[in-house]
Amino acid sequence: MAVSWGSVTYEDVTVIFTQEEWALLNPSEKKLYRDVMCENLRNFLSLENVQEHSTKEQPKLHGSKQSNTAVKISEGNVSQNGRKSQECEVYNKLFTYSIHLQPHERIRSGEKPYECKRCINTFSCSSSLQTHERIHNGEKPYECKLCSKTFSYFSSLRSHERTHSGEKPYECKLCSKTFGCSSSLRAHERIHSGEKPYECKLCSKTFSCSSNLREHERIHSGEKPYECKLCLKTFRQSSSLRAHERIHSGKKPYKCKLCSKTFSSSSNLWIHERMHNGEKPYECKLCSKTFSFSSSLQRHERIHSGEKPYECKLCSKTFSCSSSLQRHERIHSGEKPYECKQCSKTFSCSSNLQTHERIHSGEKPYECKLCKKTFSCFSNLRTHERTHSREKPYECKQCSKTFSYSSSLRTHERNHSGEKPYECKLCSKTFSSSSNLWTHERNHSREKPYECKLCSKTFSCSSSLRTHERIHSGEKPYECKLCSKTFRQYGHLRTHERTHSREKPYECKLCRTTFSCSSHLQTYERAHSAEKPYECKQ
């Protein structure tokens, strides 16, 4: 059977992988590839006239412009199929044809004879150079038949096609989790092994995958190569740019199958799904605390290490996570990019906007497992849970007093330092906490935004409303451990506990008389000042 060189070439029946694509194949796929390619070559050379030319003249098989590779039967040991094979002297690996031996020898020698004319990058085989050149010219020759999306690499197309088919052929042998591509499986396996083979040359921090290292290196270089075309904001990661672009478009393509809530990024959907299933796969090796996502674990680990790698360029204040730095920088710039669509109120961070929007919707997605009370934000749930556990993880270094949450500790520390950083713009009165300032400002505005749903009474601060609601419900959540007496307010419990301890922490500055509660001190001080603040209106 005669075959025309113009109609069939060796490269017509050859699939050429780049080094990057080859690395994505698992061992069974690599074996299959070698078997198929050897069979194709044997069949090609066995065609009439081609075998005759290969044994007598050893012609070049016509292929692409970059590789008119000479195919010849090399001298050496006789292989199983009767042909002589060529052997790599270093690894004793047998190759039936020299075109297979040559790339293998370049791996051993490190030779990279193919150079990119634009960026001086070098490669060991021409196909790798061809693939690399697509980065410069933007060529994406591989197209998805379902959605028409194009790709620079054949392996990228194959991985993409699995998003349509749902196929996940790569399975973790330890936890049976499946993945659409082998690189994702390898990265996942490092979670089990703890392996972090990629090291930053500047700070020696190690990472489990190369992409995380590249993103980390941009923290040192300040590089933000991804720019939004609408507002010119730049980002270190392409995924951050894509998520940002959805702020402009309002697109939320990721939907929760359980509650139908939609999200602008897949990572937010994954985090949300863990609220339903309670999954916390990330564990701290020091205290065994578990977390729903890796970023929370990283932030937590900095509590142990004290590391604060993110520094404000304006005031040199340092932070343990980048989001805290971004929020802090908006204090300097006054930027409030997040706007409520219902009332046009603006916020400096998206989480505050989300919490605010729940005021309009009435949504309270966070539920206490002990008493079924619901909350509009997760931090309020955490604070509430400490009323059950009595946990007080935050300790004052000066007086060893402990607190249930960090904001209370910071406010308390200002009692020692005398710092009052929050000033009323109308009367210049200063306060040690922002909440006290907000409450005070409502004295000027007469604003009472918190309304009781049962009796319509309004209050200037939410804590007063919560205390009032306990009158209707009869709830007294604060119990004395010594006599089991219960109270509606935590302040009343503390005052009561002083009857047991005989503690009198409030002292009159004029006569040194001490009192167990501040209201008694205030009443007593009026005896010195002769103040009579209460007037009969009749």
XYZ file of C-alpha atoms in Angstrom:
538
model
C 0.000 0.000 0.000
C 1.584 3.261 -1.133
C 1.335 6.268 1.178
C 1.864 9.860 0.086
C 4.245 11.922 2.196
C 2.038 14.952 1.569
C -1.097 13.305 2.990
C 0.216 11.607 6.161
C 3.181 12.710 8.258
C 4.572 11.338 11.497
C 3.474 14.414 13.401
C -0.087 13.876 12.133
C -0.228 10.840 14.399
C 1.861 12.304 17.231
C 0.702 14.153 20.371
C 3.478 16.423 21.662
C 3.374 17.420 25.330
C 5.339 20.293 26.863
C 7.319 19.705 30.066
C 4.552 21.416 32.027
C 1.857 19.265 30.424
C 3.901 16.086 30.873
C 4.218 16.833 34.603
C 0.420 16.858 34.899
C 0.104 13.232 33.728
C 0.002 10.418 36.268
C 2.264 7.341 35.822
C -0.425 5.227 34.138
C -1.153 8.025 31.621
C 2.559 8.411 30.860
C 2.857 4.660 30.240
C -0.198 4.724 27.975
C 1.268 7.652 26.050
C 4.587 5.843 25.486
C 2.825 2.665 24.371
C 0.576 4.484 21.903
C 3.394 6.591 20.463
C 5.635 3.541 19.962
C 2.791 1.665 18.302
C 2.069 4.659 16.029
C 5.707 4.836 14.988
C 5.934 1.096 14.323
C 2.785 1.215 12.222
C 4.009 4.268 10.338
C 7.359 2.690 9.470
C 5.754 -0.580 8.470
C 3.787 1.103 5.654
C 4.867 0.135 2.148
C 7.806 2.212 0.802
C 8.293 3.928 4.157
C 9.973 0.839 5.618
C 12.104 0.582 2.473
C 13.208 4.231 2.744
C 13.857 3.979 6.459
C 16.227 1.019 6.045
C 18.047 2.210 2.916
C 18.039 6.001 2.839
C 16.822 6.925 6.358
C 14.840 9.957 5.104
C 13.408 12.720 7.322
C 9.710 12.459 8.101
C 7.941 15.657 7.158
C 6.410 17.512 10.101
C 6.126 21.051 11.419
C 8.561 23.754 10.430
C 10.225 23.564 13.807
C 10.866 19.802 13.832
C 11.765 17.873 10.682
C 13.234 15.168 12.887
C 15.304 12.349 11.355
C 13.928 8.939 12.244
C 16.341 6.018 12.043
C 16.711 2.583 13.554
C 19.675 2.970 15.852
C 22.348 0.382 16.452
C 22.307 -1.408 19.754
C 20.601 -4.250 21.576
C 17.793 -6.177 19.857
C 14.409 -5.284 21.352
C 11.385 -7.535 21.730
C 9.894 -6.432 18.430
C 13.007 -7.466 16.507
C 14.372 -3.983 16.012
C 17.665 -2.787 17.441
C 17.314 -0.319 20.306
C 19.454 2.584 21.485
C 20.393 2.741 25.143
C 20.959 5.708 27.511
C 24.336 5.014 29.065
C 23.496 6.849 32.312
C 20.089 5.333 33.194
C 20.308 2.124 31.053
C 16.975 3.171 29.573
C 16.174 1.696 26.126
C 14.784 3.802 23.269
C 13.785 2.238 19.968
C 14.318 5.509 18.059
C 16.754 8.364 18.460
C 13.995 10.974 18.504
C 12.975 9.498 21.874
C 16.537 9.276 23.191
C 17.565 12.868 22.346
C 15.017 14.708 24.600
C 15.766 12.199 27.377
C 19.505 12.961 27.166
C 18.819 16.692 27.436
C 17.045 16.108 30.743
C 20.209 14.366 31.973
C 22.652 16.957 30.598
C 20.533 20.047 31.314
C 20.994 21.156 27.707
C 18.397 23.691 26.508
C 19.167 24.473 22.848
C 15.872 26.236 22.060
C 15.860 29.940 23.023
C 12.941 32.379 23.070
C 13.851 35.434 21.002
C 11.725 37.742 23.159
C 12.720 36.895 26.737
C 15.912 34.740 26.437
C 14.164 31.798 28.178
C 15.622 28.469 27.024
C 14.009 25.045 26.606
C 15.154 21.453 26.088
C 12.698 20.690 23.266
C 11.084 22.700 20.485
C 7.510 21.907 21.568
C 8.147 23.567 24.944
C 9.417 26.662 23.132
C 6.318 26.707 20.921
C 4.055 26.542 23.968
C 6.033 29.282 25.726
C 5.775 31.607 22.713
C 2.006 31.564 23.109
C 2.479 33.636 26.280
C 3.956 36.439 24.149
C 1.633 36.257 21.146
C -1.534 35.468 23.123
C -2.245 32.429 20.978
C -4.850 30.037 22.413
C -5.301 27.260 19.854
C -7.328 24.874 22.016
C -11.064 25.658 22.149
C -13.783 24.160 24.318
C -16.581 22.847 22.102
C -19.218 23.519 24.776
C -18.512 27.135 25.782
C -15.955 28.259 23.153
C -13.414 29.256 25.809
C -9.852 29.014 24.451
C -6.618 27.845 26.103
C -2.879 27.982 25.451
C -2.302 24.389 26.590
C -4.070 21.180 25.694
C -3.888 20.077 29.340
C -5.688 23.277 30.400
C -8.471 22.483 27.933
C -8.793 18.950 29.311
C -8.992 20.239 32.895
C -11.585 22.827 31.817
C -13.744 20.227 30.054
C -14.055 18.398 33.356
C -15.859 21.431 34.812
C -18.615 20.698 32.277
C -18.638 16.916 32.701
C -18.078 16.931 36.477
C -15.418 14.267 36.002
C -12.878 14.003 38.821
C -10.578 11.107 37.906
C -7.849 11.801 40.473
C -8.540 10.403 43.961
C -6.639 10.940 47.207
C -5.711 7.538 48.645
C -5.867 8.867 52.226
C -9.244 10.637 52.335
C -10.843 9.581 48.996
C -11.384 13.210 47.921
C -11.440 13.499 44.124
C -10.034 16.180 41.809
C -10.383 17.239 38.181
C -6.648 17.513 37.522
C -3.552 15.772 38.863
C -1.852 19.000 40.007
C -4.769 19.694 42.369
C -4.416 16.168 43.769
C -0.673 16.656 44.345
C -1.275 19.985 46.106
C -3.966 18.332 48.251
C -1.702 15.407 49.192
C 0.740 17.914 50.675
C -1.956 18.841 53.238
C -1.675 15.271 54.560
C 2.119 15.049 54.327
C 2.816 18.626 55.463
C 5.326 18.928 52.611
C 6.161 22.498 51.554
C 8.826 22.206 48.842
C 8.668 25.799 47.570
C 10.734 28.299 49.589
C 10.840 32.090 49.406
C 14.437 33.218 48.897
C 13.850 36.471 50.794
C 12.155 35.306 54.005
C 12.559 31.486 53.819
C 8.810 30.928 54.155
C 7.759 27.656 52.524
C 4.687 26.760 50.498
C 2.985 23.588 49.325
C 2.489 24.765 45.721
C 4.427 27.051 43.383
C 1.506 29.387 42.667
C 1.294 30.298 46.365
C 5.019 31.068 46.356
C 4.656 33.356 43.315
C 1.784 35.222 44.974
C 3.806 35.535 48.203
C 6.841 36.938 46.343
C 4.637 39.800 45.122
C 4.251 40.884 48.769
C 8.022 41.551 48.814
C 8.184 43.112 45.345
C 4.904 45.049 45.630
C 4.028 43.809 42.145
C 0.325 43.964 41.251
C 0.181 42.877 37.603
C -3.606 42.519 37.301
C -5.474 45.797 36.626
C -9.208 46.513 36.569
C -10.073 48.233 33.279
C -12.972 50.139 34.860
C -11.372 51.691 37.958
C -7.650 50.931 37.328
C -7.296 49.216 40.709
C -4.467 46.650 40.645
C -4.213 43.213 42.253
C -1.558 40.629 43.019
C -3.747 37.701 41.949
C -5.886 37.190 38.858
C -8.608 35.611 41.014
C -8.764 38.801 43.108
C -9.216 40.835 39.912
C -12.007 38.562 38.679
C -13.770 38.763 42.055
C -13.341 42.571 42.026
C -14.796 42.881 38.515
C -17.958 41.241 39.785
C -18.413 44.212 42.170
C -18.839 46.358 39.053
C -21.045 43.867 37.200
C -23.001 42.634 40.238
C -22.578 39.096 38.928
C -22.827 36.256 41.460
C -22.418 33.036 39.476
C -21.824 30.654 42.402
C -25.000 29.300 44.054
C -25.396 27.288 47.263
C -27.407 24.120 46.530
C -28.837 24.038 50.062
C -30.105 27.597 50.567
C -29.804 29.097 47.038
C -27.627 31.974 48.267
C -25.337 33.287 45.517
C -21.712 34.444 45.693
C -19.320 36.367 43.484
C -16.413 33.936 44.007
C -16.142 30.173 44.398
C -14.035 30.508 47.560
C -16.849 32.410 49.282
C -19.264 29.634 48.286
C -16.942 26.951 49.747
C -16.653 28.918 52.991
C -20.435 29.335 53.115
C -21.037 25.594 52.529
C -18.957 24.812 55.612
C -21.584 26.706 57.647
C -24.070 24.028 56.570
C -21.849 20.964 57.030
C -19.789 22.250 59.977
C -16.563 21.153 58.292
C -13.343 22.551 59.799
C -10.494 20.813 57.943
C -7.658 23.087 59.073
C -6.151 22.348 62.509
C -3.624 24.340 64.546
C -0.707 22.077 65.483
C -0.049 24.019 68.694
C -3.502 24.150 70.308
C -5.549 21.761 68.076
C -8.132 24.451 67.322
C -9.830 23.800 63.964
C -10.897 26.242 61.270
C -13.167 26.239 58.237
C -10.566 27.725 55.890
C -6.799 28.032 55.629
C -6.588 31.837 55.880
C -8.225 31.686 59.330
C -5.668 29.083 60.422
C -2.794 31.268 59.157
C -4.142 34.301 61.050
C -4.600 32.162 64.175
C -1.036 30.816 63.996
C 0.217 34.415 64.118
C -1.393 34.711 67.577
C 1.086 32.037 68.739
C 4.062 33.456 66.836
C 3.245 37.153 67.338
C 4.057 37.715 63.658
C 2.629 40.894 62.089
C 4.032 40.994 58.546
C 1.758 43.728 57.147
C 2.891 47.312 57.876
C 1.088 50.598 57.218
C 3.374 52.892 55.198
C 1.847 56.013 56.749
C 1.997 55.260 60.481
C 4.127 52.054 60.608
C 1.438 50.151 62.495
C 1.702 46.410 61.795
C -1.003 43.784 61.314
C -1.219 40.015 61.273
C -3.367 39.823 58.109
C -3.587 41.863 54.914
C -7.337 42.532 55.226
C -6.752 44.285 58.564
C -4.107 46.467 56.926
C -6.461 47.341 54.063
C -9.203 48.330 56.518
C -6.702 50.375 58.532
C -5.465 52.237 55.439
C -9.024 53.410 54.806
C -8.872 55.264 58.157
C -6.131 57.412 56.613
C -7.780 57.770 53.210
C -11.378 58.020 54.447
C -12.356 55.621 51.665
C -15.718 53.849 52.087
C -16.174 51.877 48.872
C -19.049 49.650 50.021
C -22.508 51.236 49.719
C -25.880 49.950 50.922
C -28.289 49.893 47.972
C -31.291 50.492 50.229
C -30.190 53.475 52.330
C -26.944 54.580 50.561
C -24.907 54.301 53.769
C -21.249 53.589 52.974
C -18.729 51.357 54.739
C -14.978 50.893 54.707
C -15.125 47.074 54.560
C -17.490 44.599 52.930
C -18.197 42.641 56.136
C -19.646 45.765 57.773
C -21.892 46.264 54.748
C -23.083 42.649 54.903
C -23.855 42.998 58.620
C -25.676 46.285 57.969
C -27.782 44.779 55.163
C -29.122 42.246 57.660
C -30.723 45.161 59.565
C -32.904 45.713 56.469
C -33.529 42.027 55.757
C -33.841 40.874 59.361
C -31.600 37.917 58.525
C -29.843 36.259 61.475
C -27.951 33.285 60.028
C -25.767 32.493 63.052
C -27.440 30.338 65.726
C -26.248 29.398 69.196
C -26.345 25.588 69.495
C -27.036 25.779 73.252
C -29.937 28.228 73.458
C -30.934 28.600 69.763
C -30.524 32.386 69.912
C -29.696 33.830 66.471
C -27.349 36.655 65.469
C -26.772 38.781 62.387
C -22.962 38.517 62.507
C -20.614 35.708 63.464
C -18.589 37.805 65.951
C -21.742 38.453 68.011
C -22.388 34.698 68.119
C -18.824 34.058 69.341
C -19.224 36.714 72.036
C -22.576 35.243 73.077
C -21.162 31.688 73.310
C -18.713 32.943 75.927
C -21.665 33.777 78.211
C -22.315 30.013 78.296
C -18.698 28.894 78.564
C -17.534 31.812 80.763
C -14.410 31.828 78.605
C -12.298 34.988 78.941
C -9.285 34.517 76.672
C -8.070 38.132 76.687
C -5.966 39.170 79.707
C -4.741 42.619 80.764
C -0.955 42.519 81.210
C -1.044 45.199 83.908
C -3.730 43.936 86.280
C -4.379 40.384 84.952
C -8.085 41.073 84.512
C -9.579 38.855 81.810
C -12.200 39.632 79.170
C -14.450 37.706 76.827
C -13.411 39.622 73.729
C -10.524 41.755 72.515
C -12.424 45.048 72.160
C -13.274 44.980 75.886
C -9.593 44.423 76.693
C -8.546 47.388 74.507
C -11.165 49.615 76.159
C -10.029 48.447 79.610
C -6.356 49.148 78.831
C -7.314 52.773 78.233
C -8.313 52.972 81.918
C -4.638 52.382 82.718
C -3.270 54.697 80.034
C -5.952 57.389 80.345
C -6.265 57.419 76.553
C -9.570 58.745 75.166
C -9.110 58.798 71.399
C -12.778 59.319 70.438
C -13.939 62.981 70.522
C -17.416 64.418 70.092
C -17.346 67.035 67.307
C -20.164 69.013 68.918
C -18.985 69.377 72.529
C -15.369 68.071 72.346
C -16.013 65.491 75.060
C -13.687 62.506 74.687
C -14.312 58.795 75.215
C -12.239 55.652 75.573
C -14.422 53.604 73.191
C -16.217 54.375 69.937
C -19.464 52.816 71.192
C -19.560 55.292 74.088
C -19.041 58.140 71.611
C -21.877 56.908 69.375
C -24.189 56.632 72.391
C -23.192 60.143 73.512
C -23.788 61.640 70.046
C -27.376 60.430 70.197
C -27.841 62.719 73.205
C -27.268 65.603 70.792
C -29.318 64.179 67.920
C -32.029 62.602 70.124
C -31.782 59.605 67.785
C -33.191 56.347 69.130
C -32.835 53.822 66.297
C -33.490 50.672 68.341
C -37.177 49.854 68.835
C -38.803 47.164 70.967
C -41.119 45.068 68.763
C -43.451 44.312 71.678
C -44.093 47.775 73.148
C -42.519 50.113 70.524
C -40.273 51.780 73.099
C -37.121 53.163 71.461
C -33.520 53.267 72.680
C -30.323 55.043 71.691
C -28.112 51.929 71.902
C -28.657 48.259 71.144
C -27.520 47.056 74.579
C -30.305 49.080 76.230
C -32.832 47.465 73.890
C -31.540 43.965 74.701
C -31.741 44.689 78.435
C -35.269 46.032 78.005
C -36.403 42.960 76.005
C -35.499 40.789 78.986
C -38.262 42.568 80.962
C -40.788 41.112 78.485
C -39.145 37.688 78.241
C -38.238 37.384 81.923
C -34.789 36.204 80.858
C -32.023 36.523 83.446
C -28.949 35.009 81.799
C -26.357 36.088 84.365
C -26.099 33.789 87.409
C -24.071 34.208 90.594
C -21.876 31.117 91.086
C -21.993 31.493 94.885
C -25.731 31.856 95.590
C -27.303 31.089 92.166
C -29.166 34.404 92.048
C -29.808 35.524 88.461
C -29.763 38.976 86.844
C -30.893 40.608 83.616
C -27.704 42.661 83.206
C -24.081 41.657 83.577
C -23.368 44.912 85.473
C -25.942 43.968 88.106
C -24.270 40.568 88.520
C -20.877 42.202 89.028
C -22.320 44.590 91.627
C -23.979 41.659 93.405
C -20.758 39.603 93.438
C -19.108 42.425 95.389
C -21.527 41.780 98.248
C -19.835 38.384 98.568
C -16.264 39.603 98.039
C -16.683 42.921 99.951
C -14.803 44.579 97.110
C -15.262 48.383 96.849
C -13.344 49.524 93.776
C -14.912 53.001 93.448
C -13.230 55.670 95.608
C -14.191 59.273 96.266
C -11.240 61.481 95.313
C -12.110 64.047 97.997
C -12.530 61.917 101.140
C -11.328 58.452 100.063
C -14.660 56.767 100.897
C -15.088 53.609 98.827
C -18.166 52.032 97.221
C -19.071 48.735 95.580
C -20.796 50.288 92.535
C -20.246 53.455 90.524
C -23.808 54.777 90.919
C -23.385 54.917 94.699
C -20.167 56.886 94.232
C -21.892 59.342 91.863
C -24.713 59.887 94.379
C -22.215 60.393 97.218
C -20.114 62.921 95.246
C -23.151 65.173 94.962
C -22.961 65.629 98.757
C -19.604 67.346 98.209
C -20.639 69.345 95.155
C -24.199 70.136 96.406
C -25.384 69.198 92.893
C -29.149 68.600 92.558
C -29.646 67.443 88.968
C -33.257 66.262 89.289
C -35.950 68.983 88.979
C -39.693 68.613 89.581
C -41.508 69.768 86.460
C -44.687 70.620 88.413
